[in-house]
Short mmCIF file of C-alpha atoms in Angstrom, two decimals:
data_model
loop_
_atom_site.label_atom_id
_atom_site.label_comp_id
_atom_site.label_asym_id
_atom_site.label_seq_id
_atom_site.Cartn_x
_atom_site.Cartn_y
_atom_site.Cartn_z
CA UNK T 1 157.23 157.82 49.24
CA UNK T 2 155.45 154.99 51.06
CA UNK T 3 158.47 154.46 53.32
CA UNK T 4 158.52 158.06 54.54
CA UNK T 5 154.82 158.96 54.62
CA UNK T 6 151.51 157.36 55.50
CA UNK T 7 151.63 154.30 53.20
CA UNK T 8 147.94 154.39 52.28
CA UNK T 9 147.83 158.07 51.33
CA UNK T 10 151.23 158.04 49.61
CA UNK T 11 150.54 154.74 47.84
CA UNK T 12 147.23 155.88 46.37
CA UNK T 13 148.76 159.15 45.24
CA UNK T 14 151.74 157.47 43.58
CA UNK T 15 149.63 154.82 41.84
CA UNK T 16 147.36 157.38 40.20
CA UNK T 17 150.29 159.62 39.23
CA UNK T 18 152.71 157.00 37.86
CA UNK T 19 150.08 154.94 36.04
CA UNK T 20 147.92 157.89 34.95
CA UNK T 21 144.71 156.58 36.48
CA UNK T 22 141.58 158.39 37.57
CA UNK T 23 141.38 156.68 40.96
CA UNK T 24 143.32 154.23 43.14
CA UNK T 25 141.76 152.46 46.11
CA UNK T 26 142.53 150.02 48.90
CA UNK T 27 139.61 147.80 49.94
CA UNK T 28 139.82 145.68 53.10
CA UNK T 29 137.15 143.08 53.80
CA UNK T 30 135.16 143.89 56.96
CA UNK T 31 132.87 140.87 56.71
CA UNK T 32 131.76 138.34 54.09
CA UNK T 33 129.85 140.98 52.11
CA UNK T 34 131.32 144.31 53.22
CA UNK T 35 134.54 146.17 52.41
CA UNK T 36 136.10 149.21 54.05
CA UNK T 37 137.42 151.29 51.15
CA UNK T 38 139.88 154.18 51.04
CA UNK T 39 139.78 155.74 47.56
CA UNK T 40 141.94 158.51 46.15
CA UNK T 41 139.55 160.82 44.27
CA UNK T 42 141.29 163.88 42.81
CA UNK T 43 144.26 163.31 45.16
CA UNK T 44 142.01 163.47 48.26
CA UNK T 45 141.59 160.12 50.10
CA UNK T 46 138.00 159.40 51.10
CA UNK T 47 136.71 156.52 53.21
CA UNK T 48 133.47 154.59 52.83
CA UNK T 49 131.90 151.18 53.42
CA UNK T 50 130.86 149.22 50.34
CA UNK T 51 128.62 146.15 50.27
CA UNK T 52 128.93 143.36 47.72
CA UNK T 53 126.36 140.67 46.78
CA UNK T 54 126.61 137.28 48.43
CA UNK T 55 127.20 135.57 45.06
CA UNK T 56 130.13 137.80 44.03
CA UNK T 57 133.35 135.79 43.71
CA UNK T 58 136.86 136.80 44.82
CA UNK T 59 139.49 137.24 42.14
CA UNK T 60 142.39 134.82 41.80
CA UNK T 61 145.10 135.25 44.44
CA UNK T 62 148.64 136.47 43.64
CA UNK T 63 147.73 137.82 40.23
CA UNK T 64 146.60 141.08 38.65
CA UNK T 65 143.03 140.86 37.34
CA UNK T 66 141.59 143.12 34.65
CA UNK T 67 138.13 144.15 35.82
CA UNK T 68 135.29 145.94 34.10
CA UNK T 69 131.60 146.68 34.51
CA UNK T 70 130.67 144.41 31.60
CA UNK T 71 129.39 141.02 32.78
CA UNK T 72 132.03 140.86 35.52
CA UNK T 73 130.59 139.37 38.72
CA UNK T 74 133.71 139.37 40.90
CA UNK T 75 133.64 141.34 44.13
CA UNK T 76 136.46 143.53 42.76
CA UNK T 77 134.25 144.49 39.79
CA UNK T 78 131.41 145.31 42.17
CA UNK T 79 133.80 147.61 44.08
CA UNK T 80 134.82 149.18 40.76
CA UNK T 81 131.19 149.98 39.94
CA UNK T 82 130.51 151.29 43.43
CA UNK T 83 133.44 153.70 43.00
CA UNK T 84 132.08 154.95 39.68
CA UNK T 85 134.68 153.25 37.48
CA UNK T 86 134.36 151.66 34.04
CA UNK T 87 137.48 149.48 33.88
CA UNK T 88 140.57 148.83 35.93
CA UNK T 89 143.04 146.50 37.58
CA UNK T 90 142.91 144.68 40.93
CA UNK T 91 145.45 142.69 42.95
CA UNK T 92 144.67 140.88 46.24
CA UNK T 93 146.20 141.92 49.55
CA UNK T 94 147.35 138.31 49.98
CA UNK T 95 148.83 137.49 53.37
CA UNK T 96 148.20 140.96 54.75
CA UNK T 97 147.53 140.87 58.54
CA UNK T 98 144.84 143.57 58.40
CA UNK T 99 142.52 141.31 56.37
CA UNK T 100 141.76 140.06 52.86
CA UNK T 101 141.11 142.79 50.31
CA UNK T 102 142.35 144.46 47.13
CA UNK T 103 144.42 147.28 45.73
CA UNK T 104 142.46 148.75 42.82
CA UNK T 105 143.46 150.99 39.92
CA UNK T 106 140.47 152.53 38.17
CA UNK T 107 139.97 154.17 34.76
CA UNK T 108 143.14 154.87 32.78
CA UNK T 109 143.36 158.47 31.63
CA UNK T 110 144.02 159.16 27.96
CA UNK T 111 142.75 157.91 24.63
CA UNK T 112 142.29 154.33 25.88
CA UNK T 113 140.70 153.40 29.21
CA UNK T 114 142.40 149.99 29.18
CA UNK T 115 145.84 149.52 30.75
CA UNK T 116 148.67 148.26 28.54
CA UNK T 117 150.66 145.07 29.40
CA UNK T 118 153.70 147.02 30.65
CA UNK T 119 151.41 149.15 32.85
CA UNK T 120 149.84 145.99 34.27
CA UNK T 121 153.33 144.68 35.11
CA UNK T 122 154.30 147.98 36.74
CA UNK T 123 151.05 148.04 38.73
CA UNK T 124 151.79 144.53 40.00
CA UNK T 125 155.23 145.58 41.22
CA UNK T 126 154.07 148.83 42.84
CA UNK T 127 150.99 147.30 44.45
CA UNK T 128 153.00 144.39 45.88
CA UNK T 129 155.42 146.84 47.51
CA UNK T 130 152.53 148.89 48.86
CA UNK T 131 150.83 145.79 50.31
CA UNK T 132 154.10 144.79 52.00
CA UNK T 133 154.48 148.26 53.46
CA UNK T 134 150.95 148.23 54.85
CA UNK T 135 151.71 144.84 56.44
CA UNK T 136 154.98 146.16 57.91
CA UNK T 137 153.27 149.23 59.39
CA UNK T 138 150.58 147.06 60.97
CA UNK T 139 153.21 144.68 62.35
CA UNK T 140 155.29 147.54 63.77
CA UNK T 141 152.21 149.03 65.42
CA UNK T 142 151.43 145.70 67.05
CA UNK T 143 155.03 145.21 68.19
CA UNK T 144 155.11 148.74 69.63
CA UNK T 145 151.90 148.02 71.52
CA UNK T 146 153.38 144.79 72.90
CA UNK T 147 156.58 146.61 73.93
CA UNK T 148 154.53 149.04 76.02
CA UNK T 149 152.04 146.56 77.52
CA UNK T 150 152.34 144.22 80.49
CA UNK T 151 151.64 140.74 79.12
CA UNK T 152 149.87 139.42 82.24
CA UNK T 153 147.47 142.28 83.03
CA UNK T 154 147.18 144.24 79.80
CA UNK T 155 148.11 147.43 81.65
CA UNK T 156 150.92 149.74 80.60
CA UNK T 157 154.40 148.56 81.58
CA UNK T 158 157.24 150.59 83.15
CA UNK T 159 158.44 151.82 79.75
CA UNK T 160 155.00 153.17 78.88
CA UNK T 161 154.53 154.79 82.31
CA UNK T 162 157.91 156.55 82.06
CA UNK T 163 157.14 157.70 78.51
CA UNK T 164 153.74 159.06 79.55
CA UNK T 165 155.28 160.94 82.48
CA UNK T 166 157.91 162.52 80.22
CA UNK T 167 155.21 163.50 77.73
CA UNK T 168 153.20 165.27 80.42
CA UNK T 169 156.26 166.85 82.00
CA UNK T 170 157.21 168.40 78.65
CA UNK T 171 154.23 170.72 79.19
CA UNK T 172 155.37 173.43 81.61
CA UNK T 173 151.77 174.07 82.70
CA UNK T 174 151.07 170.42 83.51
CA UNK T 175 150.32 169.28 87.07
CA UNK T 176 149.58 165.79 88.31
CA UNK T 177 150.17 162.98 90.76
CA UNK T 178 151.97 159.65 90.67
CA UNK T 179 150.77 156.78 92.85
CA UNK T 180 152.86 153.70 93.57
CA UNK T 181 150.84 150.76 94.85
CA UNK T 182 152.00 147.50 96.40
CA UNK T 183 149.77 144.63 97.55
CA UNK T 184 150.13 143.57 101.19
CA UNK T 185 151.07 139.94 101.86
CA UNK T 186 151.10 139.05 98.17
CA UNK T 187 154.08 136.72 98.74
CA UNK T 188 151.94 134.75 101.22
CA UNK T 189 149.29 134.29 98.53
CA UNK T 190 151.89 132.98 96.06
CA UNK T 191 153.56 130.71 98.63
CA UNK T 192 150.29 129.30 100.01
CA UNK T 193 148.14 128.99 96.88
CA UNK T 194 150.61 128.99 93.99
CA UNK T 195 151.72 131.39 91.29
CA UNK T 196 148.67 130.67 89.13
CA UNK T 197 146.47 131.97 91.92
CA UNK T 198 148.77 134.97 92.38
CA UNK T 199 148.55 135.79 88.66
CA UNK T 200 144.75 135.65 88.84
CA UNK T 201 144.82 138.07 91.76
CA UNK T 202 147.06 140.48 89.84
CA UNK T 203 144.67 140.37 86.88
CA UNK T 204 141.72 141.09 89.17
CA UNK T 205 143.54 144.08 90.70
CA UNK T 206 144.38 145.33 87.20
CA UNK T 207 140.70 145.11 86.19
CA UNK T 208 139.69 147.07 89.29
CA UNK T 209 142.29 149.73 88.51
CA UNK T 210 141.05 150.04 84.94
CA UNK T 211 137.44 150.37 86.10
CA UNK T 212 138.45 153.12 88.53
CA UNK T 213 140.49 155.19 86.08
CA UNK T 214 139.24 158.41 84.59
CA UNK T 215 139.79 159.32 80.94
CA UNK T 216 143.16 161.05 81.40
CA UNK T 217 144.60 158.60 83.97
CA UNK T 218 147.04 155.80 83.15
CA UNK T 219 147.69 152.66 85.21
CA UNK T 220 150.60 150.29 84.76
CA UNK T 221 152.25 147.27 86.32
CA UNK T 222 155.92 147.82 87.06
CA UNK T 223 156.65 144.22 88.02
CA UNK T 224 155.68 141.70 90.69
CA UNK T 225 152.79 143.17 92.67
CA UNK T 226 153.79 146.82 92.13
CA UNK T 227 151.50 149.11 90.17
CA UNK T 228 151.83 152.77 89.22
CA UNK T 229 149.08 155.25 88.39
CA UNK T 230 149.51 158.62 86.69
CA UNK T 231 146.69 160.96 87.73
CA UNK T 232 145.63 164.24 86.21
CA UNK T 233 144.89 165.79 89.60
CA UNK T 234 146.97 167.35 92.36
CA UNK T 235 144.30 169.30 94.27
CA UNK T 236 144.41 167.78 97.78
CA UNK T 237 140.66 167.42 98.52
CA UNK T 238 140.13 165.73 95.13
CA UNK T 239 143.17 163.55 95.69
CA UNK T 240 142.02 162.47 99.15
CA UNK T 241 138.61 161.48 97.79
CA UNK T 242 140.23 159.61 94.91
CA UNK T 243 142.59 157.71 97.23
CA UNK T 244 139.77 156.78 99.59
CA UNK T 245 137.63 155.51 96.70
CA UNK T 246 140.57 153.66 95.12
CA UNK T 247 141.55 151.98 98.38
CA UNK T 248 137.96 150.89 99.03
CA UNK T 249 137.76 149.44 95.54
CA UNK T 250 141.06 147.56 95.73
CA UNK T 251 140.58 146.13 99.21
CA UNK T 252 137.04 144.81 98.62
CA UNK T 253 136.85 141.02 99.17
CA UNK T 254 137.80 139.07 96.05
CA UNK T 255 136.76 135.55 95.17
CA UNK T 256 139.29 133.67 93.06
CA UNK T 257 138.87 130.01 92.16
CA UNK T 258 136.47 129.54 95.05
CA UNK T 259 138.72 131.22 97.64
CA UNK T 260 137.71 134.57 99.14
CA UNK T 261 140.56 136.99 99.86
CA UNK T 262 140.70 140.39 101.48
CA UNK T 263 143.66 142.19 99.97
CA UNK T 264 145.37 145.18 101.55
CA UNK T 265 147.57 147.69 99.78
CA UNK T 266 150.14 150.38 100.54
CA UNK T 267 150.23 153.51 98.37
CA UNK T 268 152.97 156.10 97.91
CA UNK T 269 152.00 159.53 96.60
CA UNK T 270 154.12 162.17 94.89
CA UNK T 271 153.28 165.12 92.65
CA UNK T 272 154.70 167.28 89.91
CA UNK T 273 155.93 169.96 89.68
CA UNK T 274 155.89 170.21 93.52
CA UNK T 275 158.21 167.28 94.24
CA UNK T 276 160.05 166.96 90.92
CA UNK T 277 159.82 167.53 87.17
CA UNK T 278 161.73 164.35 86.31
CA UNK T 279 159.73 161.20 85.54
CA UNK T 280 162.25 158.67 86.86
CA UNK T 281 162.69 160.70 90.05
CA UNK T 282 158.93 160.92 90.56
CA UNK T 283 158.66 157.13 90.38
CA UNK T 284 161.49 156.82 92.91
CA UNK T 285 159.81 159.29 95.28
CA UNK T 286 156.49 157.42 94.99
CA UNK T 287 158.34 154.17 95.71
CA UNK T 288 159.94 155.67 98.86
CA UNK T 289 156.54 156.93 100.05
CA UNK T 290 154.98 153.53 99.40
CA UNK T 291 157.56 151.73 101.54
CA UNK T 292 157.04 154.31 104.26
CA UNK T 293 153.30 153.53 104.14
CA UNK T 294 154.07 149.82 104.43
CA UNK T 295 156.55 150.40 107.29
CA UNK T 296 154.15 152.58 109.28
CA UNK T 297 151.06 150.48 108.44
CA UNK T 298 149.28 153.39 106.76
CA UNK T 299 147.13 153.05 103.65
CA UNK T 300 148.94 155.88 101.87
CA UNK T 301 151.80 158.28 102.54
CA UNK T 302 152.64 161.49 100.71
CA UNK T 303 156.30 161.89 99.79
CA UNK T 304 158.35 164.42 101.73
CA UNK T 305 162.15 164.94 101.71
CA UNK T 306 162.28 163.86 105.37
CA UNK T 307 161.24 160.26 104.59
CA UNK T 308 163.77 160.23 101.75
CA UNK T 309 166.54 161.05 104.20
CA UNK T 310 165.19 158.44 106.61
CA UNK T 311 165.34 155.89 103.83
CA UNK T 312 168.99 156.75 103.13
CA UNK T 313 169.75 156.59 106.85
CA UNK T 314 168.20 153.14 107.11
CA UNK T 315 170.26 151.90 104.14
CA UNK T 316 173.43 153.26 105.76
CA UNK T 317 172.50 151.65 109.08
CA UNK T 318 171.87 148.33 107.33
CA UNK T 319 175.38 148.44 105.86
CA UNK T 320 176.88 149.28 109.26
CA UNK T 321 175.03 146.39 110.94
CA UNK T 322 176.36 143.94 108.35
CA UNK T 323 179.92 145.19 108.96
CA UNK T 324 179.40 144.94 112.73
CA UNK T 325 178.21 141.33 112.46
CA UNK T 326 181.26 140.47 110.36
#
């Protein structure tokens, strides 16, 4: 169940069902004296924040503890009381990356409210598997985030940009714009001042992009000094204003390590569904428009099929020149 569903919800449900308990809970320590608790009351998970006294002691690690409301001063017993329980079991979330805490089983149903030795052993096994699953889910979430994030700038990477485009293009009513941005003379910065300086410049540009984005926009670094932006607008007057504002923001003088730079940029613009409804193709069109902007010394160029043909012609001419030289 915990492998195929949300591990917290499924785990709490299974613990109460298999071990015939009134309530199961997962408590994760927020601070020294506060826990975030998800408790399964009547099969409905509820969330709350629970405080514990400063003198409450943690229970022993890697072992199941029997807890009660009678003269028990551990933090797990305090949590038990806060959740309305009389007696129960607790096991630490030892080694879990989301923080120190407990899995709790509260109030055995039936003639006796105390859990039997075989039930304690079963709880230990089930709770350990649940804790491992919660750790695995957290780890997978972090790995997925890393796989979609550019390590240097913290922006989305090419994979994330392509995935976001495909997500938006799945909606037949969706419209939007893709911008491809390249910094002018970035190689000169790297060659003259070093790659460390170049990396700092890229991080500064990324921060400026993030500050300029609206809620539904996404910016990413595709590699080197190339950035892509997915915009939620295609209306030309709005787009012109956005491009003017973005260009002004990006080309403002920047001071890095005591050196003041004025950076230029070239921007290629393409739109869906006007130009294409394919994410990879849209990125290619934006790239073609960007190089046309760089070639013609314009700040931005909107993609048209004519510049695409010109690009193909130039590539063909380049191949012919190489053959001629040979």
